[in-house]
Amino acid sequence: MRVSWHERFSESPDVLKSADRLQTTVPVLDLEIGGDEFITMAGPCSVETEAQLMATAHHVRLAGARVLRGGAFKPRSSPYAFQGLGLEGLKLLAKARRETGLAIVTEVMSECDVPMVADYADILQIGSRNMENFALLEAAARSGRPLLLKRGMVATIADFLRSAQIVLDNGNPNIILCERGIRTFETATRNTFDVAAIVLLKQISHLPVIADPSHAAGNRDLVPGLARVAVAAGADGLIVEVHPHPDKAWSDADQTLGFPEFDDMMASLDPYIALRQDLARIHHADLTPALEPVG
Ligand code: PEP
Ligand code: MN
């Protein structure tokens, strides 16, 4: 017998769609994530220098991004790799917001840092490595800031939804789910982009879902293609790594787009974004069975 998604994911009931809760929109400054507008978040993997960040912020804004990304606290696999500028990086992000009006998303890695990061950021990013750091999730949820929750690299969709449920349980309804690729046997790409997760999450959850094609691909040549697939799958937005000199980026250089590549990607997304109203209707027809009780 076909078990309903609501039975399979019954441990996280509040993140699931219901007849009276079809879609959450997350307010961020003058934006709504999960609403009609497709939201692109873009910027460097790490905040490095004022010149790097400001150039990127101005460029991505002109190309249509609405949120600036940039890590000030970096979860690096090697202890010897650049760990981020910390508070100095947060201040540069706040300066970029003042100059461009872009909202800021940046990662918080430790519950101790939540108040400080929340002072500077509009959206707190919970990184893949911390998706199940429940103390951090609770502290970040209680800050009242919207959270961008990245899927753990070895997390199932059920694990992902349970983490989102914890944020809701701590009184914060403003969660953006982010599919950023999972670990599989495949080594040709950095991670395996789980496009089915986007389709499924859009069917069963009312939370906005965005895609991170940069960390999924690990290779800049694949990023625009994965971005287009994400729009077609029904994603509400994207988060993409961009740098004025991508080969010189202090982190994630291989997957980072330069300005011309970012512009080309944004232009290539236009026809897909134009189809979003139609796509939403098609996806909505698909989800009707997911909302029906099994009988
Ligand atoms: C990042 O956004 O730079 C990052 C470290 O992402 P993830 O947590 O998905 O690896
Ligand atoms: Mn990165």
Tab-separated table of N, CA and C and ligand atoms in Angstrom, residues 44-46 69-71 73-76 107 125-130 150-151 153 178-181 190-191 212 215-216 239 241 251-252 255, ligand 1:
chain	number	residue	atom	x	y	z
A	44	PRO	N	30.180	36.066	-2.203
A	44	PRO	CA	31.327	35.180	-2.056
A	44	PRO	C	31.080	34.087	-1.022
A	45	CYS	N	31.831	33.007	-1.144
A	45	CYS	CA	31.795	31.991	-0.089
A	45	CYS	C	32.175	32.662	1.219
A	46	SER	N	33.343	33.340	1.238
A	46	SER	CA	33.825	34.019	2.449
A	46	SER	C	33.938	35.514	2.196
A	69	ARG	N	25.095	37.067	0.110
A	69	ARG	CA	25.642	36.041	0.986
A	69	ARG	C	27.121	36.328	1.211
A	70	GLY	N	27.684	35.750	2.264
A	70	GLY	CA	29.110	35.875	2.529
A	70	GLY	C	29.371	35.335	3.919
A	71	GLY	N	30.318	34.412	4.025
A	71	GLY	CA	30.609	33.806	5.325
A	71	GLY	C	31.644	34.613	6.089
A	73	PHE	N	32.078	33.445	9.439
A	73	PHE	CA	32.507	32.292	10.233
A	73	PHE	C	32.424	31.092	9.305
A	74	LYS	N	33.575	30.476	9.002
A	74	LYS	CA	33.605	29.447	7.977
A	74	LYS	C	33.858	28.061	8.561
A	75	PRO	N	32.972	27.117	8.271
A	75	PRO	CA	33.190	25.735	8.707
A	75	PRO	C	34.105	25.032	7.714
A	76	ARG	N	35.397	25.036	7.930
A	76	ARG	CA	36.310	24.455	6.949
A	76	ARG	C	36.689	23.041	7.350
A	107	GLU	N	26.459	32.772	7.807
A	107	GLU	CA	26.390	31.581	8.657
A	107	GLU	C	26.741	31.885	10.102
A	125	GLN	N	22.281	31.769	8.569
A	125	GLN	CA	22.462	30.500	7.861
A	125	GLN	C	22.967	29.443	8.833
A	126	ILE	N	22.271	28.303	8.834
A	126	ILE	CA	22.751	27.133	9.578
A	126	ILE	C	23.368	26.214	8.533
A	127	GLY	N	24.656	25.958	8.653
A	127	GLY	CA	25.378	25.213	7.632
A	127	GLY	C	25.071	23.728	7.668
A	128	SER	N	25.418	23.095	6.566
A	128	SER	CA	25.173	21.671	6.408
A	128	SER	C	25.729	20.861	7.583
A	129	ARG	N	26.935	21.238	8.007
A	129	ARG	CA	27.583	20.481	9.085
A	129	ARG	C	26.883	20.674	10.431
A	130	ASN	N	26.027	21.651	10.517
A	130	ASN	CA	25.358	21.959	11.788
A	130	ASN	C	23.857	21.706	11.771
A	150	LYS	N	20.366	24.697	5.971
A	150	LYS	CA	20.902	23.857	4.903
A	150	LYS	C	20.759	22.392	5.266
A	151	ARG	N	20.478	21.594	4.251
A	151	ARG	CA	20.359	20.151	4.479
A	151	ARG	C	21.729	19.575	4.819
A	153	MET	N	24.798	17.091	4.897
A	153	MET	CA	25.268	16.367	3.704
A	153	MET	C	24.960	14.874	3.759
A	178	CYS	N	17.113	24.648	2.458
A	178	CYS	CA	18.064	24.751	1.345
A	178	CYS	C	18.667	23.392	1.003
A	179	GLU	N	18.391	22.950	-0.220
A	179	GLU	CA	19.010	21.717	-0.740
A	179	GLU	C	20.363	22.094	-1.342
A	180	ARG	N	21.443	21.523	-0.802
A	180	ARG	CA	22.795	21.887	-1.244
A	180	ARG	C	23.614	20.669	-1.668
A	181	GLY	N	22.908	19.568	-1.951
A	181	GLY	CA	23.618	18.379	-2.384
A	181	GLY	C	23.964	17.489	-1.207
A	190	ARG	N	31.038	17.516	-6.453
A	190	ARG	CA	31.385	17.607	-5.021
A	190	ARG	C	30.335	16.909	-4.162
A	191	ASN	N	29.079	17.135	-4.524
A	191	ASN	CA	27.951	16.481	-3.859
A	191	ASN	C	26.986	16.032	-4.956
A	212	ASP	N	21.086	25.438	-3.578
A	212	ASP	CA	22.467	25.925	-3.611
A	212	ASP	C	23.228	25.101	-4.641
A	215	HIS	N	27.427	24.591	-3.967
A	215	HIS	CA	27.957	23.505	-3.132
A	215	HIS	C	27.540	22.144	-3.660
A	216	ALA	N	26.412	22.078	-4.342
A	216	ALA	CA	26.003	20.797	-4.933
A	216	ALA	C	27.005	20.387	-6.012
A	239	ILE	N	20.827	30.179	-3.832
A	239	ILE	CA	21.963	30.831	-3.189
A	239	ILE	C	23.202	30.388	-3.960
A	241	GLU	N	27.451	31.192	-5.186
A	241	GLU	CA	28.727	31.839	-4.853
A	241	GLU	C	29.292	32.603	-6.056
A	251	SER	N	38.100	30.648	-0.410
A	251	SER	CA	37.429	29.369	-0.171
A	251	SER	C	36.490	29.089	-1.340
A	252	ASP	N	36.346	27.817	-1.656
A	252	ASP	CA	35.413	27.345	-2.692
A	252	ASP	C	35.616	27.998	-4.064
A	255	GLN	N	34.072	26.339	-7.418
A	255	GLN	CA	32.626	26.385	-7.682
A	255	GLN	C	32.099	27.808	-7.787
B	1	PEP	C1	28.651	27.875	2.487
B	1	PEP	O1	27.517	28.291	2.247
B	1	PEP	O2	29.693	28.480	2.173
B	1	PEP	C2	28.793	26.554	3.140
B	1	PEP	C3	29.824	26.253	3.931
B	1	PEP	O3	27.769	25.727	2.823
B	1	PEP	P1	27.401	24.246	3.355
B	1	PEP	O4	27.108	24.403	4.806
B	1	PEP	O5	26.218	23.892	2.517
B	1	PEP	O6	28.603	23.367	3.089
